[in-house]
mmCIF file of C-alpha atoms in Angstrom:
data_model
loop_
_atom_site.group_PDB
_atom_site.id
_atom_site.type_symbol
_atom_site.label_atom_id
_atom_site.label_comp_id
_atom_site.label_asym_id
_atom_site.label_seq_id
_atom_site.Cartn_x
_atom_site.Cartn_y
_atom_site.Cartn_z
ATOM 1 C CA UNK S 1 63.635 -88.126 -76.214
ATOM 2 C CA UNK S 2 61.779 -89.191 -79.470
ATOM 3 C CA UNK S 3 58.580 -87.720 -80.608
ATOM 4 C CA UNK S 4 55.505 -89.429 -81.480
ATOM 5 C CA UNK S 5 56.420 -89.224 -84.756
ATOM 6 C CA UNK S 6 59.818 -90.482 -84.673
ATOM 7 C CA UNK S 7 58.225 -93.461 -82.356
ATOM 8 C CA UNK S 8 55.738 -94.249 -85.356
ATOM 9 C CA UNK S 9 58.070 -93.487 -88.215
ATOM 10 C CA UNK S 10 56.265 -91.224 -90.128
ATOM 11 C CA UNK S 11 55.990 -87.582 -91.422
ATOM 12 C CA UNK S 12 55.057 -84.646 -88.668
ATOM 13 C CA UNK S 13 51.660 -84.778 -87.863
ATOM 14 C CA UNK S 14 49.785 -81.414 -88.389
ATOM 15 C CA UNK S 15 47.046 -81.717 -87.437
ATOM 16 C CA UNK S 16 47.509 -81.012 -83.222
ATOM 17 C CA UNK S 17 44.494 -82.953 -82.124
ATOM 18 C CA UNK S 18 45.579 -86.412 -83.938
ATOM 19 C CA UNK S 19 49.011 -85.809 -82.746
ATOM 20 C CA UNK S 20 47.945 -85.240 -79.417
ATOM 21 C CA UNK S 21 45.228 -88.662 -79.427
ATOM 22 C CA UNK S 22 47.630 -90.944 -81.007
ATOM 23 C CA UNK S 23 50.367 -89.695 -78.280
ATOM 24 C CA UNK S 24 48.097 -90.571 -75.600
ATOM 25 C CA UNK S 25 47.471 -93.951 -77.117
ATOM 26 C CA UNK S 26 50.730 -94.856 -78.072
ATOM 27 C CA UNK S 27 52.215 -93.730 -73.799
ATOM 28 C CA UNK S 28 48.902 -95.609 -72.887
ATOM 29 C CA UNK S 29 49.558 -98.618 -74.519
ATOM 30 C CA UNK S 30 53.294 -98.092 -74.051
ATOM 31 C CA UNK S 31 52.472 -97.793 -69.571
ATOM 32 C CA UNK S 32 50.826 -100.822 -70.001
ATOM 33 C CA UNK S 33 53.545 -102.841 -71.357
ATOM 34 C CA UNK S 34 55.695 -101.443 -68.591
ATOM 35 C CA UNK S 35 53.644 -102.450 -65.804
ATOM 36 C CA UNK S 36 53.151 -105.847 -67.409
ATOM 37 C CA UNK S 37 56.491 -106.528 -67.581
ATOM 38 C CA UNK S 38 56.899 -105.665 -63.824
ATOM 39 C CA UNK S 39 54.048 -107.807 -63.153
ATOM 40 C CA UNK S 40 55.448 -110.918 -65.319
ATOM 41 C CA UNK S 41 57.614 -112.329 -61.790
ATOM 42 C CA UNK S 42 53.886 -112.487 -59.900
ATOM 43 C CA UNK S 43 52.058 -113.913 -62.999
ATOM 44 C CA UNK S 44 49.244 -111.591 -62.689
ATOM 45 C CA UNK S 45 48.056 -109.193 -65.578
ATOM 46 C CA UNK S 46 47.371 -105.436 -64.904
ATOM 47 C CA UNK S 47 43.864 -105.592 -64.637
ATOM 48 C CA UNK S 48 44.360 -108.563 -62.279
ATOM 49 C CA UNK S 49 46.433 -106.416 -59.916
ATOM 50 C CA UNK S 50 44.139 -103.682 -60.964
ATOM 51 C CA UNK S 51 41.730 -105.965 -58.978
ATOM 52 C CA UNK S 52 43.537 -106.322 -56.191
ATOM 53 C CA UNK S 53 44.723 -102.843 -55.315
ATOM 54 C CA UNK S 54 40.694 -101.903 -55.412
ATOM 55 C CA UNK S 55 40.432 -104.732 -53.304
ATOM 56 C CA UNK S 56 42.777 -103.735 -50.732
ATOM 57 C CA UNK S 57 41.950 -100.213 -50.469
ATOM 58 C CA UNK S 58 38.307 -102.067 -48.819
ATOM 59 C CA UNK S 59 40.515 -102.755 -46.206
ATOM 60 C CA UNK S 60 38.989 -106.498 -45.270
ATOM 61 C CA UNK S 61 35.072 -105.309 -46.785
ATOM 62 C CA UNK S 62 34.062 -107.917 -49.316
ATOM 63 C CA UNK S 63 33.017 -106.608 -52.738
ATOM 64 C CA UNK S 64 30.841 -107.756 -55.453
ATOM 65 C CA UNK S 65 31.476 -108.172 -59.479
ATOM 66 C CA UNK S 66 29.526 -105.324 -60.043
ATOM 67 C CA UNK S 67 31.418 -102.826 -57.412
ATOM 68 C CA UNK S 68 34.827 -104.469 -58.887
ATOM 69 C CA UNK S 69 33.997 -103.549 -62.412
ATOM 70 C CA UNK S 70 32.821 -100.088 -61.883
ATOM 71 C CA UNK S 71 35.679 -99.327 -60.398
ATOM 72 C CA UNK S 72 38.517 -100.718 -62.313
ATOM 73 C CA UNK S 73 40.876 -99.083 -65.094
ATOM 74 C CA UNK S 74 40.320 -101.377 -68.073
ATOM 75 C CA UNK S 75 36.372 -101.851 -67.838
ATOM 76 C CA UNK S 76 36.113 -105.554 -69.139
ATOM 77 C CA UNK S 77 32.999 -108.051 -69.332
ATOM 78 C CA UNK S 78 34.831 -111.219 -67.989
ATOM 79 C CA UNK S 79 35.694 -109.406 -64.509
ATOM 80 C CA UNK S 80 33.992 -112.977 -63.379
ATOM 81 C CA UNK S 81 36.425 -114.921 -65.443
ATOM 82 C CA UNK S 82 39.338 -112.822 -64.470
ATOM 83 C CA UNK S 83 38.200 -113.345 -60.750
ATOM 84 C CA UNK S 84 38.050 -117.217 -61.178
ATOM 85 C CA UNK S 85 42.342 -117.009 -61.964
ATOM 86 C CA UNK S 86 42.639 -114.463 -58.867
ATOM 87 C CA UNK S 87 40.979 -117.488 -57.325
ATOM 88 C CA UNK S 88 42.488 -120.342 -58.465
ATOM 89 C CA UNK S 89 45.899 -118.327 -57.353
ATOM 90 C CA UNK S 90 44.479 -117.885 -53.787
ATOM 91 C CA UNK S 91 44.903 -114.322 -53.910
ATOM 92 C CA UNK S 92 40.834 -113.681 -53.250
ATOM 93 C CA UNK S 93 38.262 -115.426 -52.294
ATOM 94 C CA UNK S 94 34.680 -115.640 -53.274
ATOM 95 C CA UNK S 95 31.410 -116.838 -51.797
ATOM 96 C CA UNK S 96 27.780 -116.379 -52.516
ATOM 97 C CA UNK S 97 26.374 -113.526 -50.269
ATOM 98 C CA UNK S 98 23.967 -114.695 -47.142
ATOM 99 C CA UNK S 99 21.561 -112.109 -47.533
ATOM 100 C CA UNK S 100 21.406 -112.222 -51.538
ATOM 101 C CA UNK S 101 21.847 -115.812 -52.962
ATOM 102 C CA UNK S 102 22.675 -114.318 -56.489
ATOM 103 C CA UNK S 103 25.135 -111.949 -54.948
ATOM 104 C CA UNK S 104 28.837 -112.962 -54.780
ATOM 105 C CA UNK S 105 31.412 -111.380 -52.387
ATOM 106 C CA UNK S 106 34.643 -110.998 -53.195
ATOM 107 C CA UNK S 107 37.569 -110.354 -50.745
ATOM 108 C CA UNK S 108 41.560 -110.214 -51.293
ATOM 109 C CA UNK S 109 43.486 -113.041 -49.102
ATOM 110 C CA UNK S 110 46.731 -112.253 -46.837
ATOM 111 C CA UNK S 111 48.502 -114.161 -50.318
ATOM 112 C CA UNK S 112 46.849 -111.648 -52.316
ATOM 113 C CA UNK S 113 48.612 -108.186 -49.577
ATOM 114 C CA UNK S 114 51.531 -109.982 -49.968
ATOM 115 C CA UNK S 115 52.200 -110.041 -53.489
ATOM 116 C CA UNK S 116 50.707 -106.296 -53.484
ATOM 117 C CA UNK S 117 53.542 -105.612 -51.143
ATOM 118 C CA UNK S 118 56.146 -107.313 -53.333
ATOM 119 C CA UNK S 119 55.247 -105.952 -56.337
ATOM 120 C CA UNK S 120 54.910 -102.335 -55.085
ATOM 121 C CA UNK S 121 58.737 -102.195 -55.390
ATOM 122 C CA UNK S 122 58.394 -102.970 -58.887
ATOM 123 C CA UNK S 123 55.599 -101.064 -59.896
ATOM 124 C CA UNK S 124 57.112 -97.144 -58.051
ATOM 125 C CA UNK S 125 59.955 -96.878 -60.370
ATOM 126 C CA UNK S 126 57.546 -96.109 -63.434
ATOM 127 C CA UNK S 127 55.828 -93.554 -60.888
ATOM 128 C CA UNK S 128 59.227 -92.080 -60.432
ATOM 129 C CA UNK S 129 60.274 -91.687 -63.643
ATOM 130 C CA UNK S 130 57.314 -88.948 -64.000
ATOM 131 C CA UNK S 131 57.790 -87.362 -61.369
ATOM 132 C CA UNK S 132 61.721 -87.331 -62.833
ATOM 133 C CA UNK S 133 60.167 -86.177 -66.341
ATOM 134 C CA UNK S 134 57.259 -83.580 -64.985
ATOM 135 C CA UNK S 135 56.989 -81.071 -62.270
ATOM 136 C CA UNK S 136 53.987 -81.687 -59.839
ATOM 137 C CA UNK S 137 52.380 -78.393 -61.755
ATOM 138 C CA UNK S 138 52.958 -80.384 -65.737
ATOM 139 C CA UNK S 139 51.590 -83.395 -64.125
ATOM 140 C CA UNK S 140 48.694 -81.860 -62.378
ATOM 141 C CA UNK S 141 48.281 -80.212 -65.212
ATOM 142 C CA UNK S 142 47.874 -83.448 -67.056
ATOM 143 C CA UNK S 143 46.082 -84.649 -65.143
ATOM 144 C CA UNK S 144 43.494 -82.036 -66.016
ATOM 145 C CA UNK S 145 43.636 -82.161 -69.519
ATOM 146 C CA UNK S 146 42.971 -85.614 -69.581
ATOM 147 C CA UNK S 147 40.094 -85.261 -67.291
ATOM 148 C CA UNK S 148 38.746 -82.836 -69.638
ATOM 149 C CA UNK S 149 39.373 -84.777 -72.782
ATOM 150 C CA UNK S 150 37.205 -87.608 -71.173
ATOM 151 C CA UNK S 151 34.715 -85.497 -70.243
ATOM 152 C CA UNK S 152 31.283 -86.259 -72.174
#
């Protein structure tokens, strides 16, 4: 398997903590590109399907922007815009809350499951091929490190 060196063309990196943040920016970047390619057949982005899977785990509860954005992988201002395509593809739909006039509720459609369902197929093989390159203890493990790298 080639290094993060070998990946970037250039000399070894010494210094452990660059080699280690540009690694986790190059397999970041790298994931994404995998899961958008898997993605491509349904014409949705990752943060639009990023949308829907925290949609779906409300199980039928409507959600607003606000809840949506807090809770999704790539934080991004234009959730509303990014909402409007989910829309237009009739995989949510949106309306203005009854109680709160300036609220707006936001709730996947059965179209919306569906492609969830379709694309799941897609989607597992990149989970597998960790669990194919890391034990459950590395990836735990991981896991952990990366919390604590985040933490602030």
């Amino acid at each position: 398997m080639p290094t993060i060196e070998e990946h970037l063309i250039t000399k070894p990196i010494k210094d452990p903590y660059t080699r280690a943040l540009l690694n986790i920016m190059f397999t970041g970047v790298w994931l994404q590109q995998r899961v958008g390619q898997a993605l491509k057949p349904f014409d949705i982005t990752e943060p639009q399907y990023n949308v829907l899977r925290i949609l779906r785990g409300q199980n039928g509860a409507a959600m607003n922007l606000y809840e949506i954005q807090n809770r999704m992988i790539q934080k991004m201002s234009n959730v509303s815009r990014l909402i409007d395509k989910l829309v237009a593809k009739k995989l949510v739909t949106r309306k203005e809350s009854k109680e709160n006039r300036r609220r707006v509720d936001i709730t996947i459609t059965q179209k919306g499951l569906e492609l969830l369902e379709e694309a799941g197929p897609l989607i597992e093989p990149l989970f597998r091929q960790m669990s194919s390159n890391l034990t459950k203890e590395q990836a735990k493990n991981l896991g952990d490190w990366l919390d604590l790298l985040r933490n602030e």
